[in-house]
Amino acid sequence: MLKENVVLESVMLDQLPLKNRVVVAPMTRVSTKGDGIPTKTMEEYYRRYAEGGFGLIIAEGTYTDRSFSQAYPNQPGITNEQQQKGWEHIVHSTHEAGGKIILQLMHAGALSQHLSNTRSASCVQPIRHMLEGYSEKQGSFPLPQAMNLSEIDDVITGFSDSAIRAKEAGFDGVEIHAANGYLLDQFLTDYTNTREDQYGGSLKNRCRLTTEIVSSIKRLAFNNFIVGVRVSQGKVNDFDYTWPNGLLDGKLIFNSLKEAGADYIHFASEGKGFDHGCLTKNGESLPKLAREVTGLKVIANGGLDNVKEATRIIEEGHADLVALGTGALANPDWPIKLKNMKKILPFNPDMFSLGVSIEDQFNWENKNETAGL
Ligand SMILES: Cc1cc2nc3c(=O)[nH]c(=O)nc-3n(C[C@H](O)[C@H](O)[C@H](O)COP(=O)(O)O)c2cc1C
C-alpha cells in the first residue's frame, strides 16, 4: 500500500484534533451587504472547504469594533448580535460537514480602505497604494492619527469582546491578525511606529499591543478555545519587507507570543511563495525558528498548494501545518484531491475578474466550470 502523504496525517493543534495538516488561509471576501453580517453565500463557501476535507479553516479577517477597525466595505464584523448570529450559522454548517473553524480577528489601522479618518501607532503616511478590487477607493491611504492610550485600550477591548462573541458563536478559536501591515503590524514595525511610550521604541515594546490582546483573551480562560497569532514579514503595501534583525527579531517576537499564552503561530507569506515570505534576508527559516524556540505548533504559508513544496515544508521541520490561500480558492477540495491523486488546478487570477466577493467567484465558476466540484 502507498504511504499516505505527510500533509494528510492527523495532528493536534493544542487541544484541537485535526484530521490533517492542511489549513484554509484567511481570505477577505468582502461579501456582506454592508452591515458586516455574514450571509448564506458565505455559509456555502465555508462549508465546501469542510466537505473538501481541509483539517482546519481560518475564516477571513473580521473587524473587531465599530470605531476604527474596519478595513473594507462589505467586510464581515463580529461586533453585535446580528453579526455574531450570522457567524453562528457558518460555524454550525462547517461543523456539521466535519470541519473545524477559527475566526481571524483584524484591525486595519492605517490601511483601511473603508474609513477616511484612521488611527495607527503613529502619524506616519502609509507607503504605496490601496488594493484593487476591495473598495472603490484607490490611490494613497489617508494619513492616520496616532492612537492615544485610551484608544489603545479600546482596541484591546474590541479584540477581547470579539473573542467572547466568537466563542459564543461556536468557533474553535480565534487568530489574531498581526501580519500583512495592518494595525498590530504597524505597531510591530519600526518605520510605522515612532512612539516614545511603552508601545514604541524597543521591539519588546512594539510587540506589547499584540501580546496584551493575546493575554487579555487568554485571561477569559475559555476551555478548548484556541488563540493563535498570524505574523509576517511582508505587508500588503510592502511585499518585500524583511525583519531588520532576522532571527534575533524572530526569537523575541515568538518568545513574547508564547509568554502571552498564544497556542500557535501562523507565519504568512505575501503571495510570492514560502521562501520569499518566510525566510530572513540571510535565507534562514523563521517558521522553523518559531517551532524551535516556542515548542508551539506552527503554520506556514506561501505557494503550498504545490504538493512537493508542502511536503518539504513539513518533512524539513519548517512547520506542523500548511495554509493554502489561492490554492484553496482554485481547489476547495484540495485534501481530497491529494488523497485520491486527482489533478490539482493552478489558481487562475481571472477568478476575480467579476469582483472579489464570493458571489462573483461563484458566478465566475459557473461560467467556467473550473471549480472541479
Ligand atoms: C482574496 C484574498 C484575501 C486575503 N485576505 C486575507 C485576510 O483576511 N487575512 C490574512 O491574514 N491574509 C489574507 N490574505 C493572504 C492569504 O491568507 C495568504 O497569505 C496569501 O494568499 C498567500 O498564500 P498562497 O500563496 O497560498 O495564496 C488574502 C489573500 C487573498 C488571495
Short mmCIF file of C-alpha atoms and ligand atoms in Angstrom, two decimals:
data_model
loop_
_atom_site.label_atom_id
_atom_site.label_comp_id
_atom_site.label_asym_id
_atom_site.label_seq_id
_atom_site.Cartn_x
_atom_site.Cartn_y
_atom_site.Cartn_z
CA MET A 1 0.00 0.00 0.00
CA LEU A 2 1.19 3.53 -0.78
CA LYS A 3 2.25 5.54 2.27
CA GLU A 4 -0.09 8.49 2.85
CA ASN A 5 1.42 11.93 2.23
CA VAL A 6 2.68 13.50 5.47
CA VAL A 7 0.39 16.55 4.99
CA LEU A 8 -2.62 14.25 5.28
CA GLU A 9 -1.59 12.94 8.70
CA SER A 10 -3.79 13.90 11.65
CA VAL A 11 -2.38 16.43 14.11
CA MET A 12 -3.29 18.17 17.38
CA LEU A 13 -3.45 21.97 17.34
CA ASP A 14 -3.08 22.44 21.08
CA GLN A 15 -6.20 20.59 22.34
CA LEU A 16 -7.94 20.64 18.96
CA PRO A 17 -7.68 17.38 16.99
CA LEU A 18 -7.38 17.96 13.21
CA LYS A 19 -7.82 15.25 10.60
CA ASN A 20 -4.89 16.52 8.56
CA ARG A 21 -2.28 19.29 8.39
CA VAL A 22 -3.97 21.27 5.64
CA VAL A 23 -5.49 24.65 6.51
CA VAL A 24 -7.53 27.17 4.53
CA ALA A 25 -5.69 30.50 4.93
CA PRO A 26 -7.80 33.50 5.98
CA MET A 27 -9.07 35.38 2.93
CA THR A 28 -11.09 38.60 2.99
CA ARG A 29 -14.00 38.25 0.59
CA VAL A 30 -15.98 41.48 1.13
CA SER A 31 -19.24 39.55 0.78
CA THR A 32 -21.66 41.08 3.30
CA LYS A 33 -24.34 43.57 2.34
CA GLY A 34 -22.61 46.49 4.04
CA ASP A 35 -23.87 45.61 7.54
CA GLY A 36 -20.99 43.25 8.35
CA ILE A 37 -23.44 40.36 8.82
CA PRO A 38 -22.19 37.06 7.35
CA THR A 39 -24.51 35.71 4.65
CA LYS A 40 -25.92 32.42 3.36
CA THR A 41 -23.49 32.55 0.41
CA MET A 42 -20.59 32.78 2.85
CA GLU A 43 -22.02 29.73 4.66
CA GLU A 44 -21.97 27.78 1.40
CA TYR A 45 -18.43 28.96 0.67
CA TYR A 46 -17.01 27.89 4.05
CA ARG A 47 -18.94 24.61 4.11
CA ARG A 48 -17.41 23.42 0.89
CA TYR A 49 -13.90 23.64 2.35
CA ALA A 50 -15.11 21.37 5.19
CA GLU A 51 -16.66 19.00 2.65
CA GLY A 52 -13.44 19.24 0.63
CA GLY A 53 -11.51 17.68 3.52
CA PHE A 54 -9.49 20.60 4.96
CA GLY A 55 -8.29 19.88 8.51
CA LEU A 56 -8.86 23.50 9.58
CA ILE A 57 -10.47 26.58 8.10
CA ILE A 58 -9.34 30.02 9.22
CA ALA A 59 -12.18 32.37 8.32
CA GLU A 60 -11.42 35.77 6.85
CA GLY A 61 -10.14 38.85 8.70
CA THR A 62 -13.16 40.18 10.61
CA TYR A 63 -13.37 43.63 12.18
CA THR A 64 -13.43 43.92 15.95
CA ASP A 65 -15.02 47.29 16.76
CA ARG A 66 -17.14 49.92 15.09
CA SER A 67 -14.71 52.80 15.67
CA PHE A 68 -11.56 52.38 13.61
CA SER A 69 -11.05 48.69 12.80
CA GLN A 70 -12.91 48.07 9.55
CA ALA A 71 -10.64 47.54 6.54
CA TYR A 72 -13.04 47.22 3.60
CA PRO A 73 -16.67 47.93 2.69
CA ASN A 74 -18.72 44.70 2.96
CA GLN A 75 -16.14 43.11 5.26
CA PRO A 76 -17.78 40.98 7.99
CA GLY A 77 -17.59 42.08 11.62
CA ILE A 78 -18.22 40.42 14.96
CA THR A 79 -19.28 43.43 17.00
CA ASN A 80 -23.04 42.91 17.58
CA GLU A 81 -25.69 40.20 17.98
CA GLN A 82 -26.67 40.05 14.29
CA GLN A 83 -23.08 39.64 13.11
CA GLN A 84 -22.49 37.00 15.79
CA LYS A 85 -25.65 35.15 14.71
CA GLY A 86 -24.55 35.21 11.05
CA TRP A 87 -21.24 33.59 12.05
CA GLU A 88 -23.08 31.06 14.20
CA HIS A 89 -24.82 29.67 11.09
CA ILE A 90 -21.48 29.35 9.31
CA VAL A 91 -19.83 27.61 12.27
CA HIS A 92 -22.75 25.22 12.66
CA SER A 93 -22.76 24.32 8.97
CA THR A 94 -18.97 23.86 8.88
CA HIS A 95 -19.01 21.64 11.97
CA GLU A 96 -21.90 19.63 10.56
CA ALA A 97 -19.77 18.94 7.46
CA GLY A 98 -16.94 17.67 9.69
CA GLY A 99 -14.76 20.81 9.61
CA LYS A 100 -13.01 22.85 12.30
CA ILE A 101 -13.13 26.63 12.05
CA ILE A 102 -11.23 29.51 13.65
CA LEU A 103 -12.07 33.19 13.11
CA GLN A 104 -9.37 35.70 12.22
CA LEU A 105 -9.79 38.97 14.15
CA MET A 106 -8.43 42.03 12.42
CA HIS A 107 -7.95 45.76 12.91
CA ALA A 108 -6.91 47.63 9.75
CA GLY A 109 -5.32 50.65 11.42
CA ALA A 110 -3.84 52.95 8.79
CA LEU A 111 -4.56 50.51 5.95
CA SER A 112 -8.34 50.96 5.93
CA GLN A 113 -9.95 51.23 2.52
CA HIS A 114 -13.29 51.97 4.18
CA LEU A 115 -12.65 54.81 6.63
CA SER A 116 -11.33 58.27 5.88
CA ASN A 117 -10.42 59.01 9.49
CA THR A 118 -7.94 56.34 10.57
CA ARG A 119 -5.79 55.51 13.61
CA SER A 120 -2.38 53.87 13.81
CA ALA A 121 0.62 53.53 16.12
CA SER A 122 1.92 56.87 14.83
CA CYS A 123 1.06 59.64 12.44
CA VAL A 124 3.06 58.17 9.53
CA GLN A 125 1.85 58.21 5.93
CA PRO A 126 1.45 54.58 4.71
CA ILE A 127 3.60 53.86 1.70
CA ARG A 128 2.24 52.87 -1.74
CA HIS A 129 -1.42 52.46 -2.65
CA MET A 130 -4.73 50.86 -1.75
CA LEU A 131 -5.50 47.37 -3.08
CA GLU A 132 -7.59 47.00 -6.20
CA GLY A 133 -10.87 45.10 -6.11
CA TYR A 134 -11.72 45.54 -2.41
CA SER A 135 -13.26 49.01 -2.50
CA GLU A 136 -13.96 51.84 -4.84
CA LYS A 137 -11.36 53.95 -3.08
CA GLN A 138 -8.00 53.92 -4.80
CA GLY A 139 -4.75 55.83 -4.50
CA SER A 140 -2.98 56.79 -1.29
CA PHE A 141 -4.18 55.77 2.15
CA PRO A 142 -5.26 58.63 4.44
CA LEU A 143 -2.74 59.99 6.93
CA PRO A 144 -3.62 58.30 10.26
CA GLN A 145 -3.71 59.90 13.70
CA ALA A 146 -1.56 58.32 16.41
CA MET A 147 -3.64 56.38 18.94
CA ASN A 148 -3.77 57.70 22.48
CA LEU A 149 -3.67 55.27 25.41
CA SER A 150 -7.41 55.21 25.81
CA GLU A 151 -7.84 54.31 22.11
CA ILE A 152 -5.29 51.52 22.57
CA ASP A 153 -7.39 50.19 25.48
CA ASP A 154 -10.43 50.29 23.20
CA VAL A 155 -8.56 48.17 20.62
CA ILE A 156 -7.76 45.54 23.27
CA THR A 157 -11.38 45.54 24.47
CA GLY A 158 -12.57 45.22 20.85
CA PHE A 159 -10.45 42.10 20.33
CA SER A 160 -11.50 40.52 23.67
CA ASP A 161 -15.20 41.24 23.16
CA SER A 162 -14.96 39.81 19.64
CA ALA A 163 -13.28 36.68 21.01
CA ILE A 164 -16.15 36.29 23.51
CA ARG A 165 -18.65 36.57 20.64
CA ALA A 166 -16.61 34.11 18.54
CA LYS A 167 -16.65 31.62 21.41
CA GLU A 168 -20.42 32.10 21.82
CA ALA A 169 -20.90 31.60 18.06
CA GLY A 170 -19.20 28.20 18.43
CA PHE A 171 -15.83 28.87 16.76
CA ASP A 172 -12.98 26.54 17.72
CA GLY A 173 -10.78 29.56 18.34
CA VAL A 174 -9.58 32.91 17.08
CA GLU A 175 -6.49 34.03 15.21
CA ILE A 176 -5.12 37.50 15.99
CA HIS A 177 -4.08 39.17 12.75
CA ALA A 178 -0.70 40.73 13.49
CA ALA A 179 0.55 40.32 9.92
CA ASN A 180 0.49 41.95 6.48
CA GLY A 181 0.89 45.58 7.57
CA TYR A 182 -2.41 46.03 9.44
CA LEU A 183 -2.72 47.72 12.85
CA LEU A 184 -0.80 45.23 15.01
CA ASP A 185 1.94 45.02 12.40
CA GLN A 186 2.01 48.85 12.28
CA PHE A 187 2.91 48.73 15.99
CA LEU A 188 5.48 45.96 15.41
CA THR A 189 7.27 47.70 12.54
CA ASP A 190 9.90 50.34 13.25
CA TYR A 191 9.09 52.60 10.28
CA THR A 192 5.37 52.87 11.17
CA ASN A 193 5.86 53.09 14.95
CA THR A 194 7.73 56.15 16.19
CA ARG A 195 6.06 56.24 19.65
CA GLU A 196 8.05 57.04 22.74
CA ASP A 197 5.75 55.37 25.31
CA GLN A 198 5.50 51.70 26.41
CA TYR A 199 4.13 50.76 22.96
CA GLY A 200 7.10 52.15 20.98
CA GLY A 201 10.89 52.07 20.88
CA SER A 202 12.28 48.58 21.56
CA LEU A 203 10.89 45.57 19.69
CA LYS A 204 9.61 44.24 23.03
CA ASN A 205 7.55 47.43 23.41
CA ARG A 206 6.38 47.30 19.81
CA CYS A 207 5.08 43.73 20.41
CA ARG A 208 3.18 44.88 23.51
CA LEU A 209 -0.18 45.61 21.89
CA THR A 210 -0.32 42.15 20.29
CA THR A 211 0.77 40.37 23.48
CA GLU A 212 -1.70 42.35 25.62
CA ILE A 213 -4.50 41.30 23.24
CA VAL A 214 -3.47 37.65 23.43
CA SER A 215 -3.20 37.67 27.22
CA SER A 216 -6.48 39.51 27.65
CA ILE A 217 -8.24 36.78 25.63
CA LYS A 218 -6.39 34.00 27.45
CA ARG A 219 -7.46 35.53 30.78
CA LEU A 220 -11.05 34.76 29.79
CA ALA A 221 -9.94 31.15 30.38
CA PHE A 222 -12.25 29.54 27.86
CA ASN A 223 -11.98 25.77 27.78
CA ASN A 224 -10.97 24.25 24.46
CA PHE A 225 -10.66 27.58 22.67
CA ILE A 226 -7.56 28.20 20.57
CA VAL A 227 -5.86 31.59 20.40
CA GLY A 228 -3.34 31.79 17.56
CA VAL A 229 -1.40 34.70 16.10
CA ARG A 230 -0.57 35.41 12.45
CA VAL A 231 2.66 37.28 11.75
CA SER A 232 4.56 38.07 8.56
CA GLN A 233 7.50 40.00 7.25
CA GLY A 234 5.79 41.30 4.09
CA LYS A 235 2.89 43.75 4.11
CA VAL A 236 0.09 44.34 1.62
CA ASN A 237 1.73 47.69 0.87
CA ASP A 238 5.36 46.46 1.21
CA PHE A 239 5.68 42.92 -0.15
CA ASP A 240 9.46 42.65 0.11
CA TYR A 241 9.92 43.88 3.71
CA THR A 242 12.05 41.62 5.92
CA TRP A 243 12.55 41.81 9.68
CA PRO A 244 15.64 44.02 10.07
CA ASN A 245 17.44 41.74 12.56
CA GLY A 246 16.24 38.45 11.09
CA LEU A 247 16.44 35.57 13.56
CA LEU A 248 17.04 37.90 16.53
CA ASP A 249 13.76 39.70 15.89
CA GLY A 250 12.03 36.38 15.29
CA LYS A 251 13.26 34.97 18.60
CA LEU A 252 11.99 37.95 20.56
CA ILE A 253 8.62 38.08 18.79
CA PHE A 254 7.98 34.33 19.05
CA ASN A 255 9.00 34.17 22.73
CA SER A 256 6.78 37.16 23.55
CA LEU A 257 3.81 35.47 21.87
CA LYS A 258 4.45 32.25 23.77
CA GLU A 259 4.75 34.11 27.09
CA ALA A 260 1.45 35.88 26.40
CA GLY A 261 -0.20 32.47 26.02
CA ALA A 262 -0.55 32.03 22.25
CA ASP A 263 -1.49 28.47 21.25
CA TYR A 264 0.02 28.58 17.76
CA ILE A 265 1.98 30.84 15.41
CA HIS A 266 0.95 31.27 11.79
CA PHE A 267 3.67 32.63 9.52
CA ALA A 268 2.18 34.32 6.46
CA SER A 269 3.75 34.93 3.09
CA GLU A 270 2.58 37.70 0.79
CA GLY A 271 1.80 35.71 -2.34
CA LYS A 272 5.34 35.15 -3.64
CA GLY A 273 5.93 31.73 -2.10
CA PHE A 274 7.31 30.32 1.15
CA ASP A 275 10.95 31.24 0.60
CA HIS A 276 10.16 34.83 -0.30
CA GLY A 277 7.96 35.49 2.73
CA CYS A 278 9.20 33.13 5.42
CA LEU A 279 12.99 33.28 5.17
CA THR A 280 15.18 36.03 6.61
CA LYS A 281 17.32 38.02 4.19
CA ASN A 282 20.11 35.53 5.01
CA GLY A 283 17.94 32.59 4.00
CA GLU A 284 17.09 31.26 7.50
CA SER A 285 13.62 29.86 8.17
CA LEU A 286 11.54 31.95 10.59
CA PRO A 287 8.72 29.37 10.95
CA LYS A 288 11.32 26.71 11.85
CA LEU A 289 12.78 29.08 14.45
CA ALA A 290 9.29 29.66 15.87
CA ARG A 291 8.88 25.90 16.36
CA GLU A 292 12.31 25.54 17.92
CA VAL A 293 12.10 28.42 20.40
CA THR A 294 8.48 28.06 21.49
CA GLY A 295 7.58 24.39 21.01
CA LEU A 296 4.21 25.67 19.75
CA LYS A 297 2.52 24.37 16.63
CA VAL A 298 3.44 26.50 13.60
CA ILE A 299 1.50 27.01 10.37
CA ALA A 300 3.44 28.02 7.26
CA ASN A 301 2.09 29.63 4.12
CA GLY A 302 3.09 30.67 0.61
CA GLY A 303 2.52 28.64 -2.55
CA LEU A 304 1.93 25.46 -0.53
CA ASP A 305 -0.80 24.15 -2.82
CA ASN A 306 2.25 22.72 -4.61
CA VAL A 307 2.27 19.23 -3.08
CA LYS A 308 6.04 18.76 -3.32
CA GLU A 309 6.65 22.09 -1.59
CA ALA A 310 4.04 21.42 1.13
CA THR A 311 5.59 18.02 1.81
CA ARG A 312 9.07 19.54 2.01
CA ILE A 313 7.93 22.19 4.50
CA ILE A 314 6.58 19.52 6.86
CA GLU A 315 9.39 16.99 6.35
CA GLU A 316 12.18 19.53 6.82
CA GLY A 317 10.57 20.74 10.06
CA HIS A 318 9.70 24.27 8.96
CA ALA A 319 6.11 23.87 10.19
CA ASP A 320 3.48 21.48 11.51
CA LEU A 321 0.70 22.65 9.21
CA VAL A 322 0.42 24.30 5.80
CA ALA A 323 -2.10 27.04 4.96
CA LEU A 324 -3.36 27.41 1.39
CA GLY A 325 -4.74 30.72 0.13
CA THR A 326 -5.14 30.97 -3.65
CA GLY A 327 -4.61 27.19 -3.95
CA ALA A 328 -7.70 26.61 -1.78
CA LEU A 329 -9.73 29.04 -3.92
CA ALA A 330 -8.84 27.00 -7.00
CA ASN A 331 -9.24 23.66 -5.21
CA PRO A 332 -11.82 23.81 -2.41
CA ASP A 333 -11.34 20.03 -2.14
CA TRP A 334 -7.50 20.06 -2.24
CA PRO A 335 -7.01 17.43 0.53
CA ILE A 336 -9.48 15.03 -1.09
CA LYS A 337 -7.85 15.57 -4.47
CA LEU A 338 -4.45 14.76 -2.98
CA LYS A 339 -5.77 11.66 -1.24
CA ASN A 340 -7.36 10.40 -4.46
CA MET A 341 -4.42 11.53 -6.60
CA LYS A 342 -6.64 13.79 -8.69
CA LYS A 343 -5.28 16.77 -10.63
CA ILE A 344 -4.75 19.92 -8.54
CA LEU A 345 -5.66 23.05 -10.52
CA PRO A 346 -3.49 26.16 -10.62
CA PHE A 347 -5.10 29.37 -9.32
CA ASN A 348 -6.49 31.45 -12.16
CA PRO A 349 -6.45 35.20 -11.28
CA ASP A 350 -9.38 35.62 -13.69
CA MET A 351 -11.47 34.23 -10.82
CA PHE A 352 -11.62 37.82 -9.57
CA SER A 353 -12.42 39.33 -12.98
CA LEU A 354 -16.06 39.91 -11.91
CA GLY A 355 -15.03 41.06 -8.39
CA VAL A 356 -13.50 39.67 -5.17
CA SER A 357 -16.78 38.69 -3.47
CA ILE A 358 -17.85 35.07 -3.10
CA GLU A 359 -20.91 35.71 -5.23
CA ASP A 360 -18.63 36.97 -8.03
CA GLN A 361 -16.43 33.89 -7.60
CA PHE A 362 -19.40 31.51 -7.80
CA ASN A 363 -20.71 33.31 -10.91
CA TRP A 364 -17.29 33.06 -12.50
CA GLU A 365 -17.06 29.36 -11.62
CA ASN A 366 -20.48 28.67 -13.06
CA LYS A 367 -19.38 30.34 -16.27
CA ASN A 368 -16.08 28.47 -16.36
CA GLU A 369 -16.89 25.23 -14.56
CA THR A 370 -13.37 25.05 -13.20
CA ALA A 371 -14.07 24.53 -9.52
CA GLY A 372 -13.70 20.80 -10.04
CA LEU A 373 -16.62 20.01 -7.73
C1 LIG B 1 -8.51 37.25 -1.80
C2 LIG B 1 -7.52 37.20 -0.68
C3 LIG B 1 -7.85 37.75 0.55
C4 LIG B 1 -6.94 37.68 1.63
N1 LIG B 1 -7.32 38.12 2.87
C5 LIG B 1 -6.54 37.86 3.95
C6 LIG B 1 -7.03 38.08 5.27
O1 LIG B 1 -8.19 38.46 5.51
N2 LIG B 1 -6.19 37.84 6.30
C7 LIG B 1 -4.91 37.39 6.11
O2 LIG B 1 -4.18 37.18 7.08
N3 LIG B 1 -4.44 37.15 4.86
C8 LIG B 1 -5.23 37.34 3.79
N4 LIG B 1 -4.80 37.01 2.53
C9 LIG B 1 -3.47 36.37 2.38
C10 LIG B 1 -3.61 34.84 2.36
O3 LIG B 1 -4.06 34.35 3.61
C11 LIG B 1 -2.26 34.16 2.03
O4 LIG B 1 -1.33 34.55 3.00
C12 LIG B 1 -1.75 34.54 0.65
O5 LIG B 1 -2.75 34.30 -0.33
C13 LIG B 1 -0.50 33.68 0.28
O6 LIG B 1 -0.84 32.33 0.30
P1 LIG B 1 -0.96 31.48 -1.08
O7 LIG B 1 0.39 31.56 -1.73
O8 LIG B 1 -1.33 30.09 -0.66
O9 LIG B 1 -2.01 32.13 -1.91
C14 LIG B 1 -5.66 37.10 1.44
C15 LIG B 1 -5.33 36.59 0.17
C16 LIG B 1 -6.24 36.61 -0.87
C17 LIG B 1 -5.86 36.00 -2.19
#
